[in-house]
mmCIF file of C-alpha atoms in Angstrom:
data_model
loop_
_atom_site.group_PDB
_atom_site.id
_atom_site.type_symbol
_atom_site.label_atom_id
_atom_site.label_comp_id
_atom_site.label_asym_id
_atom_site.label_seq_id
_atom_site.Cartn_x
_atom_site.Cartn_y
_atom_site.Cartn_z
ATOM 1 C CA UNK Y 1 -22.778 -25.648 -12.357
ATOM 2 C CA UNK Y 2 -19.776 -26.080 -9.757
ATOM 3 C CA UNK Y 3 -17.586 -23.504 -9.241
ATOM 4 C CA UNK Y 4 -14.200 -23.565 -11.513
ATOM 5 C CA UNK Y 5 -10.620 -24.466 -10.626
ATOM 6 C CA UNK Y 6 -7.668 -22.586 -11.100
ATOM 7 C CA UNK Y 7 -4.757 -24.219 -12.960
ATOM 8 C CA UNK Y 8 -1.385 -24.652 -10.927
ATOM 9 C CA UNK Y 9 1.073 -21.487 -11.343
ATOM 10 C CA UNK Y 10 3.489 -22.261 -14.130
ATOM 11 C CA UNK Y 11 5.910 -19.653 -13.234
ATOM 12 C CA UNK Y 12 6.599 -18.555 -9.784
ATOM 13 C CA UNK Y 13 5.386 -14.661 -10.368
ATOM 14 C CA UNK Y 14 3.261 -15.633 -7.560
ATOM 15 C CA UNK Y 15 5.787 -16.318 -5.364
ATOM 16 C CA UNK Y 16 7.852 -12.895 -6.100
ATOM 17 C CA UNK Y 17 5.244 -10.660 -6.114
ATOM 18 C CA UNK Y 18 4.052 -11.491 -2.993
ATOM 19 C CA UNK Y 19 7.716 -11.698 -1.267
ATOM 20 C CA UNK Y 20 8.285 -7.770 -3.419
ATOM 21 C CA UNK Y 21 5.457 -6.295 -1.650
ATOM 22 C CA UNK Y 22 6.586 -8.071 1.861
ATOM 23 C CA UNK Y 23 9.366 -6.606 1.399
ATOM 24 C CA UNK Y 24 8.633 -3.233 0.785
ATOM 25 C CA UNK Y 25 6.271 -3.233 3.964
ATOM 26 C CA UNK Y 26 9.096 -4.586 6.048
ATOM 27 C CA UNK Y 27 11.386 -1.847 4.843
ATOM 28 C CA UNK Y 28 8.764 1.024 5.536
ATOM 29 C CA UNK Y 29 7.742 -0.797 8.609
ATOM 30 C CA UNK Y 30 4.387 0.283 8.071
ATOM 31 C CA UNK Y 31 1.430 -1.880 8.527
ATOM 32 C CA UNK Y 32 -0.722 -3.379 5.724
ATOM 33 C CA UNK Y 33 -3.704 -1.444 7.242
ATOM 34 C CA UNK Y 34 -4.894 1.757 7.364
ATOM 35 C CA UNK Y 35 -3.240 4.344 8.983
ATOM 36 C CA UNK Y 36 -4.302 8.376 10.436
ATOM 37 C CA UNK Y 37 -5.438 9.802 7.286
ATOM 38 C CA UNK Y 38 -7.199 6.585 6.183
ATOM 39 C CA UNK Y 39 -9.451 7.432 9.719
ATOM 40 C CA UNK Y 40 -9.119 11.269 8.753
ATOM 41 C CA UNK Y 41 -10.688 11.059 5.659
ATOM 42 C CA UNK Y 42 -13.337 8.302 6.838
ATOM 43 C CA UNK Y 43 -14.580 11.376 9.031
ATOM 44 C CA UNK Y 44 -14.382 13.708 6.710
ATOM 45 C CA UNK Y 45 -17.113 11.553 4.773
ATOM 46 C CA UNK Y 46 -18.861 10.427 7.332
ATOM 47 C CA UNK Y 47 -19.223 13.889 9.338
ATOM 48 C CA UNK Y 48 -20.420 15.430 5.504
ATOM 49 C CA UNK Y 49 -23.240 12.301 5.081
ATOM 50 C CA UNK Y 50 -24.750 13.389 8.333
ATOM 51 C CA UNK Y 51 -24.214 16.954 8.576
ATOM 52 C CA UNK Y 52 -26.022 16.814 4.753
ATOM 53 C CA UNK Y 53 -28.575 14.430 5.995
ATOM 54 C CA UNK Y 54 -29.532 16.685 8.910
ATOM 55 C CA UNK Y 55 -30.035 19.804 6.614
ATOM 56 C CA UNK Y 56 -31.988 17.713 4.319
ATOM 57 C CA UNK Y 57 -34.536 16.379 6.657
ATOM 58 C CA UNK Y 58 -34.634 19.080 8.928
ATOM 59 C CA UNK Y 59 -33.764 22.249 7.891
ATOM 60 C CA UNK Y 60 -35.597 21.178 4.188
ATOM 61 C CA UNK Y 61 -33.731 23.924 1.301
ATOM 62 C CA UNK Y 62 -35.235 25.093 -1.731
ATOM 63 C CA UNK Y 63 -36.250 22.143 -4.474
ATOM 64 C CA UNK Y 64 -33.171 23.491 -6.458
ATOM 65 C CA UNK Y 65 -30.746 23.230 -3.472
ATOM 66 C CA UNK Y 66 -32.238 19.976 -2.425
ATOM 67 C CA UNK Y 67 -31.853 18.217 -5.546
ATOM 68 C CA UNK Y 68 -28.177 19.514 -5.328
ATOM 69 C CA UNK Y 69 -27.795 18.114 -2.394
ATOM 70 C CA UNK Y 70 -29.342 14.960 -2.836
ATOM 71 C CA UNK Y 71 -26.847 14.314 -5.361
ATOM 72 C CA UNK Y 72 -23.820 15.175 -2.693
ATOM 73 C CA UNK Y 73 -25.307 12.790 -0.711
ATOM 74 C CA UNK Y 74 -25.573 9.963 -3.102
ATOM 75 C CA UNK Y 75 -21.982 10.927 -4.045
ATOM 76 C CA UNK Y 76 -21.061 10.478 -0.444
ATOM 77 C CA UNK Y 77 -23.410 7.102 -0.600
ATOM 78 C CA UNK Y 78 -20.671 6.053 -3.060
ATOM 79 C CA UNK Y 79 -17.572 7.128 -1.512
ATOM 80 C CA UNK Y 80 -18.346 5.781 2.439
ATOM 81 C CA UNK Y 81 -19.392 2.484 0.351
ATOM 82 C CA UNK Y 82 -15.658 2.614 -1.185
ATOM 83 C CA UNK Y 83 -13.543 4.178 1.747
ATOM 84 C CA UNK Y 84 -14.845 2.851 4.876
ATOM 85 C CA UNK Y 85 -16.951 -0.265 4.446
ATOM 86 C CA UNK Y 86 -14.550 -1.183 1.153
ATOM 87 C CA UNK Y 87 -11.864 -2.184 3.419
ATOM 88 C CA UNK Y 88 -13.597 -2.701 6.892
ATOM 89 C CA UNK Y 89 -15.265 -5.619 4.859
ATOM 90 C CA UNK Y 90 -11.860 -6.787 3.326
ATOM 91 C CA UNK Y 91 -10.395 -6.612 7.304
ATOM 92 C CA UNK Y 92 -7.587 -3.575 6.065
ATOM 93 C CA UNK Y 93 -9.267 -0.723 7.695
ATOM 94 C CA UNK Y 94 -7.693 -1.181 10.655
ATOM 95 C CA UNK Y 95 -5.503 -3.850 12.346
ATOM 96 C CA UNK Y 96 -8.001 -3.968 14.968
ATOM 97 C CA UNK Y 97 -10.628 -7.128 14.211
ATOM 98 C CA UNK Y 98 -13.524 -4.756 15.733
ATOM 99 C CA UNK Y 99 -12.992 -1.652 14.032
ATOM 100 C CA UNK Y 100 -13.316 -3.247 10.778
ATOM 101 C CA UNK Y 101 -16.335 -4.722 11.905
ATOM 102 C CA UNK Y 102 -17.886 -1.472 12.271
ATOM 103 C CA UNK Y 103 -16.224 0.205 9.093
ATOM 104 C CA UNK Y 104 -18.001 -2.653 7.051
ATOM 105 C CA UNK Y 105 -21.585 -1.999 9.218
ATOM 106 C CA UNK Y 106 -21.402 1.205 7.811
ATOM 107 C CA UNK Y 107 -22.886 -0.453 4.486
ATOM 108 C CA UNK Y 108 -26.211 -1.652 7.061
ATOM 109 C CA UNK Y 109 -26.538 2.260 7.916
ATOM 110 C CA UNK Y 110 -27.231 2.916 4.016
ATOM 111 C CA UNK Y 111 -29.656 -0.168 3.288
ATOM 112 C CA UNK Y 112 -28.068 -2.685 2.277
ATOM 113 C CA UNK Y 113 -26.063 -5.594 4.000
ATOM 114 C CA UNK Y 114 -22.112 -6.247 4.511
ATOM 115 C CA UNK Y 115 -22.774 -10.291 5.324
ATOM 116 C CA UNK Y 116 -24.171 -10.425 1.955
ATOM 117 C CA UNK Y 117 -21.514 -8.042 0.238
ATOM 118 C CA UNK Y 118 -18.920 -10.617 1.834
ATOM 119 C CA UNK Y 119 -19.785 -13.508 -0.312
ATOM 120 C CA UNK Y 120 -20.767 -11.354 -3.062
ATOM 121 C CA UNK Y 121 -17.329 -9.251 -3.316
ATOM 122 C CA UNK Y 122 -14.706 -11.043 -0.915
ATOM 123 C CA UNK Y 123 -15.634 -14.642 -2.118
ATOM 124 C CA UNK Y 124 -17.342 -14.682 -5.676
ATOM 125 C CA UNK Y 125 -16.112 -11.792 -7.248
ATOM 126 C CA UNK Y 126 -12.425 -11.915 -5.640
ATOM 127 C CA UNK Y 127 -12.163 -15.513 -6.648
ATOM 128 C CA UNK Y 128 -13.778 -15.574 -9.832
ATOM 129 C CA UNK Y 129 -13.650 -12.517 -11.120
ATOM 130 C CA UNK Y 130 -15.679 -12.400 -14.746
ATOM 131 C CA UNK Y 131 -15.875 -16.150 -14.769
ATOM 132 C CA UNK Y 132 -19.284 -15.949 -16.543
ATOM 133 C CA UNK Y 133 -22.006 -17.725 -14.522
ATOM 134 C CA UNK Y 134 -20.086 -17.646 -11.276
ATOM 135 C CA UNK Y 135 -18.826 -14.041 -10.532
ATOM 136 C CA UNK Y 136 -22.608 -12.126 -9.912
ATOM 137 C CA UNK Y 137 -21.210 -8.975 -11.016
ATOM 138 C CA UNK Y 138 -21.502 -10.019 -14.565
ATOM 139 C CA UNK Y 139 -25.296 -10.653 -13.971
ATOM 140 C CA UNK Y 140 -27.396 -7.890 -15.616
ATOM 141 C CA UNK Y 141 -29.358 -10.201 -17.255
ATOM 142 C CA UNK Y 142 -31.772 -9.641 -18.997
ATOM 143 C CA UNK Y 143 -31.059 -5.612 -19.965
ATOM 144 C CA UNK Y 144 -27.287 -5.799 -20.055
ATOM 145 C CA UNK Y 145 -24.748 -8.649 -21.840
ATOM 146 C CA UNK Y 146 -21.660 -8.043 -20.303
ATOM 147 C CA UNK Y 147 -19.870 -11.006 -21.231
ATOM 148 C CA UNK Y 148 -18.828 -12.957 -24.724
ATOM 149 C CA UNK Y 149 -20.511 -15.937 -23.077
ATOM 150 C CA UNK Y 150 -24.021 -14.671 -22.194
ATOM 151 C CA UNK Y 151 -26.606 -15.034 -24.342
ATOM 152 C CA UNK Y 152 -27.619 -12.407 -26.519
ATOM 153 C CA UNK Y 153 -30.987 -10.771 -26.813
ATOM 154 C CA UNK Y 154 -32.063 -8.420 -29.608
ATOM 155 C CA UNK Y 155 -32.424 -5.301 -26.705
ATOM 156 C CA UNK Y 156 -28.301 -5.835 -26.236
ATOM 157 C CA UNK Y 157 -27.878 -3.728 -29.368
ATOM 158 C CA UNK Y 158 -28.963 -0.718 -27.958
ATOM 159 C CA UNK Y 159 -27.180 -1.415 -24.247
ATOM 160 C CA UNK Y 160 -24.482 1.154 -25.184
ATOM 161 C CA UNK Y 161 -27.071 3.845 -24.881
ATOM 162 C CA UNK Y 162 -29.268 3.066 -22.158
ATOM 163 C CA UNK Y 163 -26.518 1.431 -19.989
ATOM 164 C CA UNK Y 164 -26.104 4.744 -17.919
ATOM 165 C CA UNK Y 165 -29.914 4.361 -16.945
ATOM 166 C CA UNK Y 166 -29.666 0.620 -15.510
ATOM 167 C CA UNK Y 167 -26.286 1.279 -14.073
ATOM 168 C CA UNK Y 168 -28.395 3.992 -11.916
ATOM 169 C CA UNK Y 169 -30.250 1.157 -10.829
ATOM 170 C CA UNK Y 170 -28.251 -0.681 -9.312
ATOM 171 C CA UNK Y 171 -28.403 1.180 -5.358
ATOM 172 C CA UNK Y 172 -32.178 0.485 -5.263
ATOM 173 C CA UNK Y 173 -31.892 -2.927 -6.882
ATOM 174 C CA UNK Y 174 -29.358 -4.168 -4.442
ATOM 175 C CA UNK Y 175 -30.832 -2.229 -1.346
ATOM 176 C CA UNK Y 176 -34.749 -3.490 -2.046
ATOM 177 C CA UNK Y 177 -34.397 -6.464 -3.786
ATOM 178 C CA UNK Y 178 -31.173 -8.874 -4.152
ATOM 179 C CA UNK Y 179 -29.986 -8.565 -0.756
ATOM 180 C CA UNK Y 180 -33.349 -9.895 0.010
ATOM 181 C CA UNK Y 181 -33.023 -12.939 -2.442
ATOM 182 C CA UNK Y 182 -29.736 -13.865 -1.373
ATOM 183 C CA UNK Y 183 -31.552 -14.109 2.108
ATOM 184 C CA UNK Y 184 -34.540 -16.623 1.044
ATOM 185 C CA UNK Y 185 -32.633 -18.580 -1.455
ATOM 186 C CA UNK Y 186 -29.433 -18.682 0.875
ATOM 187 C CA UNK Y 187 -26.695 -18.115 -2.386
ATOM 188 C CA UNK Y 188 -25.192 -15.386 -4.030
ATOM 189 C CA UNK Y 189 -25.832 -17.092 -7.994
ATOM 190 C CA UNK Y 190 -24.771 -20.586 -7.256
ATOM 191 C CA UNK Y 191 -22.584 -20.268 -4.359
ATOM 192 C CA UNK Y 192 -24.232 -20.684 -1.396
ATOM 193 C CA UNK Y 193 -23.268 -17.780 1.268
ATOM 194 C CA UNK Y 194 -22.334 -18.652 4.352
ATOM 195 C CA UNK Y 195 -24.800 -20.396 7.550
ATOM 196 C CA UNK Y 196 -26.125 -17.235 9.248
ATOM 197 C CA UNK Y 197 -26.222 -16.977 13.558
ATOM 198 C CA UNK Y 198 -29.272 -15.810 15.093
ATOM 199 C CA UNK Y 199 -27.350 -12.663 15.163
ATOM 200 C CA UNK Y 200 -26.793 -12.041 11.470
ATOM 201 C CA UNK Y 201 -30.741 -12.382 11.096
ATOM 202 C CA UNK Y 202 -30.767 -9.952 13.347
ATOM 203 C CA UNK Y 203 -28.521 -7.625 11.796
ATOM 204 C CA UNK Y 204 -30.343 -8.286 8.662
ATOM 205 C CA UNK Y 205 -33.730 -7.471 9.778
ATOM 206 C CA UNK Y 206 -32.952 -5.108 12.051
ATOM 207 C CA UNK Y 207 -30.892 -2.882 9.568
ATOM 208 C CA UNK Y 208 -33.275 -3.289 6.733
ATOM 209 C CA UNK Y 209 -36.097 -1.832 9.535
ATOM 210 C CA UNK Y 210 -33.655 1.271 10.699
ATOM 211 C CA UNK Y 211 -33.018 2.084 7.099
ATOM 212 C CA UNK Y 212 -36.930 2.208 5.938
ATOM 213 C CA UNK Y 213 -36.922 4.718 9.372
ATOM 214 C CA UNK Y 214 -34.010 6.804 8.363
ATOM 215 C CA UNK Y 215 -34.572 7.413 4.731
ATOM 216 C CA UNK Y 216 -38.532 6.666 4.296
ATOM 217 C CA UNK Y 217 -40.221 7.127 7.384
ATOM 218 C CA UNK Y 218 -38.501 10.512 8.998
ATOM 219 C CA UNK Y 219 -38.288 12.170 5.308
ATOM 220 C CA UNK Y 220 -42.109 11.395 4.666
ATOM 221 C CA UNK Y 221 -43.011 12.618 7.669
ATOM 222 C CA UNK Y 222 -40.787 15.688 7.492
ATOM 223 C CA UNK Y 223 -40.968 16.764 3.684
ATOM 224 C CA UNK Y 224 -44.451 15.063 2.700
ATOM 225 C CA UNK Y 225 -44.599 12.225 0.482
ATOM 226 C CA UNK Y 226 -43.395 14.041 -3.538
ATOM 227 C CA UNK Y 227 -40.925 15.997 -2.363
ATOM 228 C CA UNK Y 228 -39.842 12.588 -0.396
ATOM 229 C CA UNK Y 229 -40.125 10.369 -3.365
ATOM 230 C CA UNK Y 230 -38.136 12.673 -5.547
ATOM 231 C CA UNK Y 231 -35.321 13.526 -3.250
ATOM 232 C CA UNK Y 232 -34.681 9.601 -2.374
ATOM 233 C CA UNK Y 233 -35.072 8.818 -6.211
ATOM 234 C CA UNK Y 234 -32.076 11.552 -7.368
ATOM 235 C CA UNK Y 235 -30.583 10.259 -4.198
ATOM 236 C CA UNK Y 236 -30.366 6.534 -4.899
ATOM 237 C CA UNK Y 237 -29.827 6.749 -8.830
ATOM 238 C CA UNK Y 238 -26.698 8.792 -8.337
ATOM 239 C CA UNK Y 239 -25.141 6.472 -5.732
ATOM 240 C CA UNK Y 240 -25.952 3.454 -8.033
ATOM 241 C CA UNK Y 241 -24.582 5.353 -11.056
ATOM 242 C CA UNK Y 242 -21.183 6.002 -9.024
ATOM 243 C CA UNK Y 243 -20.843 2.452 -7.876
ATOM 244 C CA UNK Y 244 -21.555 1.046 -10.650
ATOM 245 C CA UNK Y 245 -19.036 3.046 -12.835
ATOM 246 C CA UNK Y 246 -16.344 2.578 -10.806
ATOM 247 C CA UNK Y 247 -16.290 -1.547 -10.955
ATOM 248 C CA UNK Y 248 -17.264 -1.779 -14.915
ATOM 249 C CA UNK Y 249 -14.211 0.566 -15.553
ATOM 250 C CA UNK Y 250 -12.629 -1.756 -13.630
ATOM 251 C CA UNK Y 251 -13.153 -5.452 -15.312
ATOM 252 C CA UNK Y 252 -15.739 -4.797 -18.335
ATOM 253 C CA UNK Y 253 -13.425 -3.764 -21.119
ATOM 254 C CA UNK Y 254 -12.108 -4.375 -24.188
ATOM 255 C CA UNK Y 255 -9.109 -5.336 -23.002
ATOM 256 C CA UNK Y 256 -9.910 -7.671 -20.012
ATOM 257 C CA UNK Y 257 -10.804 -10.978 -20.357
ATOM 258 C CA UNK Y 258 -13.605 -12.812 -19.542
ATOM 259 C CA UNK Y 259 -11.874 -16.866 -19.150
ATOM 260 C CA UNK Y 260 -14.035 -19.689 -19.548
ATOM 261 C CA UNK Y 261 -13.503 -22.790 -17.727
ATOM 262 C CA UNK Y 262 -12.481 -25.735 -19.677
ATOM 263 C CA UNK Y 263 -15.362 -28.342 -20.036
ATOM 264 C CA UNK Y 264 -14.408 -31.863 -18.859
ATOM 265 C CA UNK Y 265 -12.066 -30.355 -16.219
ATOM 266 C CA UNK Y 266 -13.659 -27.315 -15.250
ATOM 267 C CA UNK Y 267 -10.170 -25.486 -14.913
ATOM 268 C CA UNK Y 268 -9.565 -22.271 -15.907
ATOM 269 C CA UNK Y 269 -6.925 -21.636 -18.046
ATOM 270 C CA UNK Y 270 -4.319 -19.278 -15.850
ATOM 271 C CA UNK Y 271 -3.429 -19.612 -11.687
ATOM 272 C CA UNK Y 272 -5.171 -17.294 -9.999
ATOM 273 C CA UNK Y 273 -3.083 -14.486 -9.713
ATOM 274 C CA UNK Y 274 -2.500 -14.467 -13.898
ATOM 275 C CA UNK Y 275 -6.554 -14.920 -14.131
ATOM 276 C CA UNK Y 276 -7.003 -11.447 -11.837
ATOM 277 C CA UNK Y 277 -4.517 -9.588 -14.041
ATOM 278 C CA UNK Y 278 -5.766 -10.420 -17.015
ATOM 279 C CA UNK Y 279 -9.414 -9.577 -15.919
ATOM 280 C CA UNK Y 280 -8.574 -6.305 -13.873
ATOM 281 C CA UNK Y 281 -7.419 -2.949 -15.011
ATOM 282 C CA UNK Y 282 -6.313 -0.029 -13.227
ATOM 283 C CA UNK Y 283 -7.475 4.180 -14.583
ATOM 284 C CA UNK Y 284 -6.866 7.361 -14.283
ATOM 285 C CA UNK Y 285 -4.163 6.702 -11.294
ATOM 286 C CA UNK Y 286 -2.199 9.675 -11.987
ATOM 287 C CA UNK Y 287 -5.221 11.836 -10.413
ATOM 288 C CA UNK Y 288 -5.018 12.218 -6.795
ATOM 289 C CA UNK Y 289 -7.858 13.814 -5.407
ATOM 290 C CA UNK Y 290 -9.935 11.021 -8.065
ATOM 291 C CA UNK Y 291 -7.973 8.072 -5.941
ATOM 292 C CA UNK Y 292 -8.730 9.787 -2.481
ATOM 293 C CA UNK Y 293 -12.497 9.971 -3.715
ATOM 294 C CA UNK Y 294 -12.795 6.043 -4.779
ATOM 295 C CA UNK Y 295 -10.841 4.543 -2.130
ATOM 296 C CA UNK Y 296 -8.076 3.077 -4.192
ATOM 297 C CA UNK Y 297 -10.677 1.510 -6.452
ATOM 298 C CA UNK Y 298 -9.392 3.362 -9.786
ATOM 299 C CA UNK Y 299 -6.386 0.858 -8.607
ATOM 300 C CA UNK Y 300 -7.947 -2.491 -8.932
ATOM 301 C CA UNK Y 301 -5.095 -4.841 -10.200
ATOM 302 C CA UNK Y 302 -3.515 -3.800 -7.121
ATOM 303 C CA UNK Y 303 -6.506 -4.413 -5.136
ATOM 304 C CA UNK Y 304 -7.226 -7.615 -6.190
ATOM 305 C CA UNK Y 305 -3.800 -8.832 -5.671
ATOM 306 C CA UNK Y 306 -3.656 -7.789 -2.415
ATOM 307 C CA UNK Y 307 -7.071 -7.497 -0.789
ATOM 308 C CA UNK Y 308 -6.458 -7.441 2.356
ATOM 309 C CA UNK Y 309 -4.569 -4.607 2.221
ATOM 310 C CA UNK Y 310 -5.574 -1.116 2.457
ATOM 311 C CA UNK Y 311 -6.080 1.305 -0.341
ATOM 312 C CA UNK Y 312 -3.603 3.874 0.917
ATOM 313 C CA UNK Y 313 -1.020 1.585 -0.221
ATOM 314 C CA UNK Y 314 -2.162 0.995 -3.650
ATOM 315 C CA UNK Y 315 -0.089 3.405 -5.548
ATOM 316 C CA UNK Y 316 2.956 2.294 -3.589
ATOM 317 C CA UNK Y 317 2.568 -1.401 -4.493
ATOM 318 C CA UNK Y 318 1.181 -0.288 -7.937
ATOM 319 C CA UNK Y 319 4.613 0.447 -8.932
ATOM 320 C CA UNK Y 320 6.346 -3.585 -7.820
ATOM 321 C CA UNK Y 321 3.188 -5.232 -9.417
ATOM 322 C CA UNK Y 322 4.017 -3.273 -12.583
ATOM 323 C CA UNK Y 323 7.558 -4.035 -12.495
ATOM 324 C CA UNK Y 324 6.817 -7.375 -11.429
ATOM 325 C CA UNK Y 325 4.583 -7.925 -14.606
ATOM 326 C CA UNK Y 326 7.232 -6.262 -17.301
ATOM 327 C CA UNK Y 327 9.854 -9.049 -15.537
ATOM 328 C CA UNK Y 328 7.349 -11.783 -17.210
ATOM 329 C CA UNK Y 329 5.958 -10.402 -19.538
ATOM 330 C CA UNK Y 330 2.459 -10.114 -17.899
ATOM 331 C CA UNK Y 331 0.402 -7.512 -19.588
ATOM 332 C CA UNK Y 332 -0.481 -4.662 -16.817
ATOM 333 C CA UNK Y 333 -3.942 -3.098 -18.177
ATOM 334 C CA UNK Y 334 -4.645 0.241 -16.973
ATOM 335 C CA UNK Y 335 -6.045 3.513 -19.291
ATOM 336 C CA UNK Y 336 -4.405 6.306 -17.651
ATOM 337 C CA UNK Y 337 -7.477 8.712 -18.094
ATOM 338 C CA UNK Y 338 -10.653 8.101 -17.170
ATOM 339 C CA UNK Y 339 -11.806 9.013 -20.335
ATOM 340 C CA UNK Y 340 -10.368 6.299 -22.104
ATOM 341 C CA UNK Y 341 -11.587 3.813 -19.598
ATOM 342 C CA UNK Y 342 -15.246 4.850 -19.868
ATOM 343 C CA UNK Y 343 -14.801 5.026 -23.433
ATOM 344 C CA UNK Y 344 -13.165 1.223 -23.733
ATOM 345 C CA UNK Y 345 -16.461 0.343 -21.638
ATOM 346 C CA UNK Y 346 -18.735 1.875 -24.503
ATOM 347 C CA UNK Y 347 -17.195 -0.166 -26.917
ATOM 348 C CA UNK Y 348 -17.349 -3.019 -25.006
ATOM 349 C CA UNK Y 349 -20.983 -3.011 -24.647
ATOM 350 C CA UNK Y 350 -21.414 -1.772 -28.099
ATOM 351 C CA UNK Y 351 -19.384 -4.655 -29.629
ATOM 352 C CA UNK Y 352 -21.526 -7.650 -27.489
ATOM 353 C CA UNK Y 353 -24.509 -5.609 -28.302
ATOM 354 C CA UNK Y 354 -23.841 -6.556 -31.964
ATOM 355 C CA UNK Y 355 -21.894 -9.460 -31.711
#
């Protein structure tokens, strides 16, 4: 299967949302990038994984405490994974070409790899986003049917209740296993990633051996094996639970679409900025301290629009893309609670499961 095409815009929204938002960063004469309390609250995060870390392995609490705290952590797993490496990968952390670099490494520290994550998130799933086959995100087979298009086995009618448990998954599975595939088979699904330098093996290996260290090796040795095995379990489920929530709220809905390309031409039906509105949807943006946790993420139409800039600037340009859309009549998706999002997620499985 080759990748899909877009279909030429038919309307110039394109156009005038992009020269709106250059317009409003011109006016502010602010940069596209992040800014002081982007850097703040990177440390904030950062300074709590380690100083958590630390009293963990070293100064071991009381089982009850641990677990606790092995749950903070894997919260914090989450939110460094959607604050700093987020948009260090992306290139908006910083305007500075090396301190992005290192905001995306920050992903190597935790297990898994950002050269990977780059044609996984910046090129598939940015450019095809639930294009069935293409964008990997879509991919749980064969425990989950997230799309209309996927086949359907007789487990799917029960993926509304057990979806929480393979959601929780995900950390490990991407950490211990899929970063490794995309390494021997050289493609993320059927796009192949880019030709790695002698220093991206490197990296890869050299990472992947520093993690084992930091969060098998030194715990082991410190805690004993169990207590070890349990910790780093709680640990990991959590943070795969959190990242996982946070992009199915995002694109597997009731409401988005999943656009299949047409046969002989292999075009997609809308131009690409259309396709990413109609497969994106933005929640709970009204809560504050909710947006400063996910980096932005619970504002994903405006992140996909404009990926290469930060996530402090999301609500700003939230409010042109909206007004944008209502000039066309694009539908904007977004469930203002949380609530509502998770629950249009249930359905969504439910509904495929039984399709």
């Amino acid at each position: 299967m080759a990748t899909p095409k877009f279909s030429r815009p038919k309307i110039n929204f394109n156009q005038v949302v992009k020269s709106r938002v250059s317009e409003y960063f011109k006016a502010q004469n602010i940069a596209r990038s992040g800014n002081s309390q982007l850097f703040i609250k990177a440390g904030i995060i950062l300074a709590s994984f380690l100083l958590l870390y630390i009293h963990l392995v070293f100064f071991t609490p009381h089982w009850i405490l641990g677990l606790f705290e092995c749950l903070i952590l894997g919260a914090l797993t989450a939110f460094i994974g959607f604050n700093v490496m987020h948009d260090g990968a992306h290139g908006s952390f910083s305007d500075r070409p090396w301190v992005n670099t290192l905001a995306g490494m920050s992903i190597n520290f935790l297990g898994a790899n950002v050269f990977m994550w780059k044609t996984k998130h910046n090129v598939v799933h940015h450019s095809f986003t639930n294009v069935d086959g293409v964008d990997d995100d879509l991919n749980a087979r064969p425990f989950l049917r997230l799309s209309p298009s996927q086949k359907k086995f007789k487990i799917h009618q029960f993926q509304h209740y057990y979806f929480i448990f393979t959601y929780s998954l995900l950390y490990l599975y991407w950490v211990f296993f899929t970063d490794y595939k995309k390494y021997v088979t050289g493609k993320v699904g059927i796009v192949p990633i880019q030709k790695m330098k002698l220093s991206d093996h490197i990296s890869f290996w050299g990472f992947k051996a520093l993690h084992l260290v930091l969060f098998v090796a030194i715990p082991i040795y410190m805690v004993g094996w169990v207590p070890w095995l349990i910790g780093f379990l709680v640990y990991g489920l959590f943070a795969g639970l959190v990242l996982t929530l946070v992009f199915q709220l995002a694109h597997s809905l009731e409401e988005t679409a999943f656009p299949v390309p047409e046969a002989v031409s292999n075009c997609l039906e809308d131009e690409w900025m259309i396709h990413q509105i109609r497969t994106t949807a933005n929640f709970a943006t009204g809560y504050k301290t909710l947006t400063w946790f996910l980096g932005g993420l619970n504002f994903q139409i405006e992140h996909h629009l404009f990926p290469k800039v930060s996530h402090i600037h999301y609500p700003a340009l939230s409010k042109i893309i909206k007004q944008t859309c209502k000039d066309y009549n694009i539908q904007y998706l977004e469930h203002r609670q949380l609530r509502r999002a998770f629950i249009s997620h249930f359905r969504h499985l439910k509904v495929l499961g039984n399709a």
